[in-house]
Short mmCIF file of C-alpha atoms and ligand atoms in Angstrom, two decimals:
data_model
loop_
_atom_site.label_atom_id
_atom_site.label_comp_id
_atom_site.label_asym_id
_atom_site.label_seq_id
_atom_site.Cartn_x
_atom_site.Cartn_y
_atom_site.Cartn_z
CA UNK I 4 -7.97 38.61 45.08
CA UNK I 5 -11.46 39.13 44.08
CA UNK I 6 -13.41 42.04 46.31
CA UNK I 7 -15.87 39.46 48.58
CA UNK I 8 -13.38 37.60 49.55
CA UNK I 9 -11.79 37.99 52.73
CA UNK I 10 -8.71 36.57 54.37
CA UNK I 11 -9.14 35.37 57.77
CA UNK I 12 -5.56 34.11 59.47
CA UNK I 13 -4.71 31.98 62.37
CA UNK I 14 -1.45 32.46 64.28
CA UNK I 15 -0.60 29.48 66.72
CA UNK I 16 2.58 30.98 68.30
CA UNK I 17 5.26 28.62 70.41
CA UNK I 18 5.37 30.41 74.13
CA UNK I 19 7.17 27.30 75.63
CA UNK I 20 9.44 28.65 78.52
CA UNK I 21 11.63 25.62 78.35
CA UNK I 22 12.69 26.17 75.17
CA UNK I 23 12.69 30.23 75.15
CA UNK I 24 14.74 30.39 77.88
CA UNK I 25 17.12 27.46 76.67
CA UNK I 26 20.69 28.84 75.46
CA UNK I 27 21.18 28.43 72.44
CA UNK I 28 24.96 27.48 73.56
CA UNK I 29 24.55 23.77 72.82
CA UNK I 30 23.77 24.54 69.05
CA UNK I 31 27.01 23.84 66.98
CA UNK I 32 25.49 26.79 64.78
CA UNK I 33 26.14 29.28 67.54
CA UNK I 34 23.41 31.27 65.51
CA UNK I 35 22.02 34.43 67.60
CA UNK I 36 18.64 33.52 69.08
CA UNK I 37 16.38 35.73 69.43
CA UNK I 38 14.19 36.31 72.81
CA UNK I 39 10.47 35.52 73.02
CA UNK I 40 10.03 39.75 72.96
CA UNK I 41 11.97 40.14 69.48
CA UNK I 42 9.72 37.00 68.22
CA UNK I 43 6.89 39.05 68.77
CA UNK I 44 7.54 42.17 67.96
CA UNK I 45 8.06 40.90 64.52
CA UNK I 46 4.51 38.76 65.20
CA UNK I 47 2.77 41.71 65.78
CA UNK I 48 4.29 43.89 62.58
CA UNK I 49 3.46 40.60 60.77
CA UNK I 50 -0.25 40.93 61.87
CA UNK I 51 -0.90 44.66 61.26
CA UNK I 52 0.59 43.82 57.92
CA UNK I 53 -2.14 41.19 57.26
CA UNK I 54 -4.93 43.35 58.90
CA UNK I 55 -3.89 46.32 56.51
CA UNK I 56 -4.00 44.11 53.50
CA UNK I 57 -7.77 44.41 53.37
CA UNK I 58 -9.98 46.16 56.03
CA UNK I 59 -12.36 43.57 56.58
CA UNK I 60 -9.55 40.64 57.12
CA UNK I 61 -9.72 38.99 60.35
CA UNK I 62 -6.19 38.03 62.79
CA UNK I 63 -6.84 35.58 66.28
CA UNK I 64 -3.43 34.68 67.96
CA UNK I 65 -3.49 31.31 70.06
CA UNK I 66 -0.18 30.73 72.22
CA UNK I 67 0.51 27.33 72.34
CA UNK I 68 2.60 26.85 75.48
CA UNK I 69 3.84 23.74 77.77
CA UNK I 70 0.54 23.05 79.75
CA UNK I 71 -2.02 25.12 78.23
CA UNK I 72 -3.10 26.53 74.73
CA UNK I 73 -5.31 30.37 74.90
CA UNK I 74 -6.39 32.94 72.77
CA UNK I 75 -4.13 35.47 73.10
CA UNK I 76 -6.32 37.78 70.11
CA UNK I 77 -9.17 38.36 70.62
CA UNK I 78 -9.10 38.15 74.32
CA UNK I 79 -12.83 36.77 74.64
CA UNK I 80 -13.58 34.58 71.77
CA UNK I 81 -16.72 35.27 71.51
CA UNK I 82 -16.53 39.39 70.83
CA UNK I 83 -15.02 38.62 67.32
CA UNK I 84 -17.16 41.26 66.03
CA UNK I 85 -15.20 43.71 68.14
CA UNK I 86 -12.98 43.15 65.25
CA UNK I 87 -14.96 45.11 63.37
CA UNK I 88 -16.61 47.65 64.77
CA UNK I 89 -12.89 48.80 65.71
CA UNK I 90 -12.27 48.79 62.28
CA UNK I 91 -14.22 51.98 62.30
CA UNK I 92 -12.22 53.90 64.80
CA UNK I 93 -9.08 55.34 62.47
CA UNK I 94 -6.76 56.40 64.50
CA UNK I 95 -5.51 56.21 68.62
CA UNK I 96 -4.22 59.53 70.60
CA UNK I 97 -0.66 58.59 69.33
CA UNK I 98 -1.46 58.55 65.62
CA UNK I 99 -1.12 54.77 65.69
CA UNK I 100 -4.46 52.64 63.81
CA UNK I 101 -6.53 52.36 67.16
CA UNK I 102 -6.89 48.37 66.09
CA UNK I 103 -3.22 48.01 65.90
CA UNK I 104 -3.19 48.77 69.64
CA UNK I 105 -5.38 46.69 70.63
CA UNK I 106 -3.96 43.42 68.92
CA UNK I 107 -0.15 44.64 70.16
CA UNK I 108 -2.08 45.44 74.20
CA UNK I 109 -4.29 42.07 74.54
CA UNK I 110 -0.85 40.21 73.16
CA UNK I 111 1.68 41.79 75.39
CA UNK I 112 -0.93 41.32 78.15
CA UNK I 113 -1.81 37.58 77.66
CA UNK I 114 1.95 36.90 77.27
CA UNK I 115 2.38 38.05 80.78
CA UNK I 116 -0.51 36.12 82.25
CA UNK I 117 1.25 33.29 80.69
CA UNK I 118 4.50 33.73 81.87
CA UNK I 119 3.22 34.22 85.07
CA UNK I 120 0.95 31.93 85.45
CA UNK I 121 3.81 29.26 84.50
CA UNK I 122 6.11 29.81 86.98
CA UNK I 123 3.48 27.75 89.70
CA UNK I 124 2.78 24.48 87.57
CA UNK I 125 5.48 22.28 86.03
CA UNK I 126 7.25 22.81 82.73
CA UNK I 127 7.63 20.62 79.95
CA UNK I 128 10.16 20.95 76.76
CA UNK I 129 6.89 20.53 74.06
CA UNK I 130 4.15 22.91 73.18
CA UNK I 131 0.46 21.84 72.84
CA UNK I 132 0.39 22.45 69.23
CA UNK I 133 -2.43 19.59 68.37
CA UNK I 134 -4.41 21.26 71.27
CA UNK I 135 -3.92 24.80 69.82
CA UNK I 136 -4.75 23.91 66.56
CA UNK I 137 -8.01 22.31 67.47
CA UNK I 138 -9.16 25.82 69.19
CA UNK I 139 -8.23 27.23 65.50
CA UNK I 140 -10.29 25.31 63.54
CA UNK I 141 -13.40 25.89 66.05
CA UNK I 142 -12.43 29.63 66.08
CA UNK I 143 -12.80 29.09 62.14
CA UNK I 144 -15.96 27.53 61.95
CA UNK I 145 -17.47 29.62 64.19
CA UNK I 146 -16.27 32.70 61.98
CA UNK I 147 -16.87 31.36 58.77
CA UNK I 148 -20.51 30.35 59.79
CA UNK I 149 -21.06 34.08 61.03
CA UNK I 150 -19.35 35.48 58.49
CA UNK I 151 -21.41 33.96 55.64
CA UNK I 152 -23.83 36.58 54.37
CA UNK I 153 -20.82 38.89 54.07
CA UNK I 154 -18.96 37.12 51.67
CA UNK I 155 -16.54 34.20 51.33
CA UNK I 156 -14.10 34.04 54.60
CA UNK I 157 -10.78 32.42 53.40
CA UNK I 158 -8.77 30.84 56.99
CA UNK I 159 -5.39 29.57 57.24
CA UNK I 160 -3.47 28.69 60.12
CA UNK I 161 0.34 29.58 60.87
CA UNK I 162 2.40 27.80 63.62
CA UNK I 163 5.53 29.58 64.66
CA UNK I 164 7.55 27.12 66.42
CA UNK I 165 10.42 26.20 68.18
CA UNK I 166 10.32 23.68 70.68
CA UNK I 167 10.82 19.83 70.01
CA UNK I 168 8.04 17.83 68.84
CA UNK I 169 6.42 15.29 70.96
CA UNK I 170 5.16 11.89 69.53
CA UNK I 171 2.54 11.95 72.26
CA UNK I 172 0.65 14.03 70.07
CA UNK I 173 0.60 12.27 66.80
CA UNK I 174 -3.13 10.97 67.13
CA UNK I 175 -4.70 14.58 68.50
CA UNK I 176 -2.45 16.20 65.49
CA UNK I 177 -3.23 14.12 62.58
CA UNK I 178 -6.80 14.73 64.24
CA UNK I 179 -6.78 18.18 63.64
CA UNK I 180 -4.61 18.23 60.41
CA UNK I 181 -7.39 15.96 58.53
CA UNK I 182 -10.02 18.19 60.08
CA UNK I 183 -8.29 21.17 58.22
CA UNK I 184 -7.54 19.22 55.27
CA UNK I 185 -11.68 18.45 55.22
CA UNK I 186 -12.15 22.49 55.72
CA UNK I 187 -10.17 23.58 53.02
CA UNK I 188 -7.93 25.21 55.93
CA UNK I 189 -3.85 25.55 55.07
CA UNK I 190 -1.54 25.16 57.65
CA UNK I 191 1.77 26.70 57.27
CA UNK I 192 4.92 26.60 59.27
CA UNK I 193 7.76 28.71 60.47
CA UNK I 194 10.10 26.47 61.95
CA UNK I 195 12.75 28.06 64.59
CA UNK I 196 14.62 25.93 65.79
CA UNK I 197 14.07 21.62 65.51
CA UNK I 198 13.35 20.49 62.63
CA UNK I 199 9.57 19.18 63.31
CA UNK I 200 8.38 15.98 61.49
CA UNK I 201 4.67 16.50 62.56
CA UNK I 202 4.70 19.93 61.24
CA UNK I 203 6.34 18.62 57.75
CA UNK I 204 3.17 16.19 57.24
CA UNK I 205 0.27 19.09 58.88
CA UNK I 206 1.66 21.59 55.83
CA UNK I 207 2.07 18.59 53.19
CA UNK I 208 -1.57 17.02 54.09
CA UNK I 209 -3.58 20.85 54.16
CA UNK I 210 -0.90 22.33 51.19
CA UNK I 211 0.52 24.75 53.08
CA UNK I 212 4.00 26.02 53.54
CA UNK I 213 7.11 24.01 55.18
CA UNK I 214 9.59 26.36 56.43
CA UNK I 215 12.49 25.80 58.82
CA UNK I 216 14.33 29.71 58.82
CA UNK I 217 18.02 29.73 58.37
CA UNK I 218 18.26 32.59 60.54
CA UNK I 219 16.15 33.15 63.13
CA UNK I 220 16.88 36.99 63.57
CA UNK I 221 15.09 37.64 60.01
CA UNK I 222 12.04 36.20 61.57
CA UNK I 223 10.45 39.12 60.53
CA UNK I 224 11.16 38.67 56.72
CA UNK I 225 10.13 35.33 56.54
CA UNK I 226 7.09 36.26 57.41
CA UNK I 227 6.60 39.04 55.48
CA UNK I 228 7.63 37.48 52.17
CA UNK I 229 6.87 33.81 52.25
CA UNK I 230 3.96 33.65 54.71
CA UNK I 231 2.08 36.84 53.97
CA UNK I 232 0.39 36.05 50.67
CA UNK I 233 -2.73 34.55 51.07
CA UNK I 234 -2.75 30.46 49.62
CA UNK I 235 -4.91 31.98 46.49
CA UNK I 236 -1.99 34.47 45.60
CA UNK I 237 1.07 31.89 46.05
CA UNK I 238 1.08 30.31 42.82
CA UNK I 239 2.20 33.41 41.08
CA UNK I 240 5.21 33.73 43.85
CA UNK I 241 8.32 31.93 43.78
CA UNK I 242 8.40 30.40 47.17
CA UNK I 243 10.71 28.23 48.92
CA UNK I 244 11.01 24.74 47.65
CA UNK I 245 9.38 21.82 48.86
CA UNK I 246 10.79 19.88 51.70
CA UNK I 247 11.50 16.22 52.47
CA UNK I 248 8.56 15.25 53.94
CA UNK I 249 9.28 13.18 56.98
CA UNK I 250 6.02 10.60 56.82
CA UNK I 251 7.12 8.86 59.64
CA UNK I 252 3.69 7.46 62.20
CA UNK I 253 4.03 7.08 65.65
CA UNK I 254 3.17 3.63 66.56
CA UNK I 255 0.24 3.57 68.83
CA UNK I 256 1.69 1.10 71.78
CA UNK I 257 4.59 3.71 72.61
CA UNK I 258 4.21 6.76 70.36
CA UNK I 259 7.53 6.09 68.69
CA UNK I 260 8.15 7.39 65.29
CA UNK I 261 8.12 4.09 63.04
CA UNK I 262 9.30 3.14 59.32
CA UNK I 263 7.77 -0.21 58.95
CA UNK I 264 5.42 -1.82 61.76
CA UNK I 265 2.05 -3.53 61.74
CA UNK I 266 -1.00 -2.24 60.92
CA UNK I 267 -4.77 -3.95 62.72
CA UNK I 268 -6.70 -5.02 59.35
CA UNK I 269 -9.78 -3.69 61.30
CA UNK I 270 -8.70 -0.29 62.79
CA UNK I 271 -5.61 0.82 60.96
CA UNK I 272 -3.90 1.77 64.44
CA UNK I 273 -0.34 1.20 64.11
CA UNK I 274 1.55 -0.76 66.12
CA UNK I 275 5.40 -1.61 66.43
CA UNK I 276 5.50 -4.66 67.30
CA UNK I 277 3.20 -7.41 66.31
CA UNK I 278 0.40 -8.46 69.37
CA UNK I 279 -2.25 -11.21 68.34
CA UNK I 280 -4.46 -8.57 70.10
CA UNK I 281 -5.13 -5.21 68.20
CA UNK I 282 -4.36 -3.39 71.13
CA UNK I 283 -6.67 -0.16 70.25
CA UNK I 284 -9.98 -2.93 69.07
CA UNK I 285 -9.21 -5.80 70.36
CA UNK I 286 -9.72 -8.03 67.52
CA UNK I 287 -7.92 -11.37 67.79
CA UNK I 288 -5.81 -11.76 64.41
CA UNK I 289 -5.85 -15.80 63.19
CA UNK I 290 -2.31 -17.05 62.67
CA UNK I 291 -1.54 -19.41 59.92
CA UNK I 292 1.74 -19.01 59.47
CA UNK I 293 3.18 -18.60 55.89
CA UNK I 294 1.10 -19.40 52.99
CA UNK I 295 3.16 -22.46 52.34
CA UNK I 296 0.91 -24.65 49.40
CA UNK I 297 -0.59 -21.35 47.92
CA UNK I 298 2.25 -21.15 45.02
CA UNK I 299 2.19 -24.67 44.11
CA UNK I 300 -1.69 -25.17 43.80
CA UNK I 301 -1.88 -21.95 41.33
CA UNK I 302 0.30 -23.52 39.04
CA UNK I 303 -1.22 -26.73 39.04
CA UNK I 304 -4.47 -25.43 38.28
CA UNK I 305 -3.32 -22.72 35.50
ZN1 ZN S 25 5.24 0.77 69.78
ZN1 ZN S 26 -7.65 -2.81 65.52
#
């Protein structure tokens, strides 16, 4: 990687209590799951490892959990040049890099508010991914835009996730994936647990990595080899294959995941079923029928 430019990365980590606290009984895979604490644990050694790669690269964590998405790193999103100037202090009273404890304290801390804070409002099985992902790519364009005189800032985003997808999301997702497609932002994913269609199409749009871990207990290794490298280094790796790409839409009438449906001439919106109303623009579609006389009168007149 060439010296001015600097890697700036985006971790959108899956808090959901529903499906952290879920055992893992009903799997047929009977795989050991691993507790929110061991996920990040490995998190955090995954982010010191990306903040020692190069001294000026830049870490936020955003935890995407059932009713709310917040920045867990930095605490205040404005103070990202904190960032920096603590890149000056070298080392805490316990030998450990001073940053390092501040990224591992304001995590560990915002967790807690989190977990908390949950136990008042209601819980729901999905994470709000879309909604985390939007705060990412501000977050991005407010550090890129800062960070211009200093070089080129390089951002990707990584979603660690777990919990089920949820079609409600499709629009605010595809939203923000074309967004970070436009901004020359990857989006990776680890995948814990359900296999996530929405995810499969973010990574495939942006060029990022697809990755559903066959063991969730080397979390920490996935990260380290496959998700580590920086987009611009990853064609000289041997990473995992491609996946399937599941390019399913969610029809817009009930957010169901749809092969074949109907699609407004005017709009694009997607619907399921066909309505003589487009249901998103409300333009009133004519209705011939078939083209019955079409075939005949070409042939008569070629
Ligand atoms: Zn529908
Ligand atoms: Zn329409």
């Amino acid at each position: 990687m060439t010296d001015n430019v600097k890697s700036q990365l985006i971790i959108i980590l899956d808090t959901n209590p529903v499906w952290w606290g879920h055992k893992p009984s009903s799997h047929t895979k009977a795989q050991q799951k691993m507790t929110l604490t061991e996920c990040l644990n490995s998190v955090m050694v995954f982010a010191h490892s990306h903040l020692m790669m190069n001294h000026s690269n830049k870490l936020a964590i955003i935890a995407a959990h059932s009713d709310q998405s917040v920045f867990l790193y930095p605490k205040n999103d404005p103070t990202v040049h904190v960032i920096s100037e603590a890149d000056e202090v070298t080392e805490g009273t316990d030998g450990k890099y001073e940053l390092f404890n501040q990224v591992d304290k304001q995590i560990k801390e915002g967790i807690k508010n989190l977990i908390d804070n949950c136990m008042n409002g209601q819980l729901y099985p999905d994470s709000l991914v879309a909604g985390a992902l939007a705060m990412a790519l501000c977050h991005i364009n407010k550090t890129e835009r800062s960070h211009e005189e200093a070089g080129i800032l390089s951002s990707r985003i990584l979603v660690i996730k777990g919990s089920e997808d949820n079609t409600e999301q499709y629009m605010n997702l595809m939203n923000a994936v074309f967004t970070a497609q436009k901004q020359n932002v990857v989006i990776d994913a680890c995948v814990l647990d359900n296999e996530s269609g929405l995810l499969q199409q973010a990574c495939d749009i942006t060029g990022g990595i697809y990755l559903k871990i066959p063991q969730m207990k080397g979390l920490l290794q996935y990260l380290m080899w496959v998700f580590l490298p920086d987009p611009l280094e990853r064609p000289k790796l041997t990473l995992p294959p491609k996946v399937q790409v599941d390019y399913r839409a969610a029809c817009f009438c009930h957010r169901n995941l749809i092969d074949i449906g109907y699609v407004c001439s005017v709009c694009l919106s997607i619907f399921c079923a066909f309505s003589p109303i487009c249901g998103t623009c409300q333009t009133t579609f004519k209705i011939f029928g078939p083209p019955k006389g079409v075939k005949k009168k070409s042939k008569k007149l070629g």
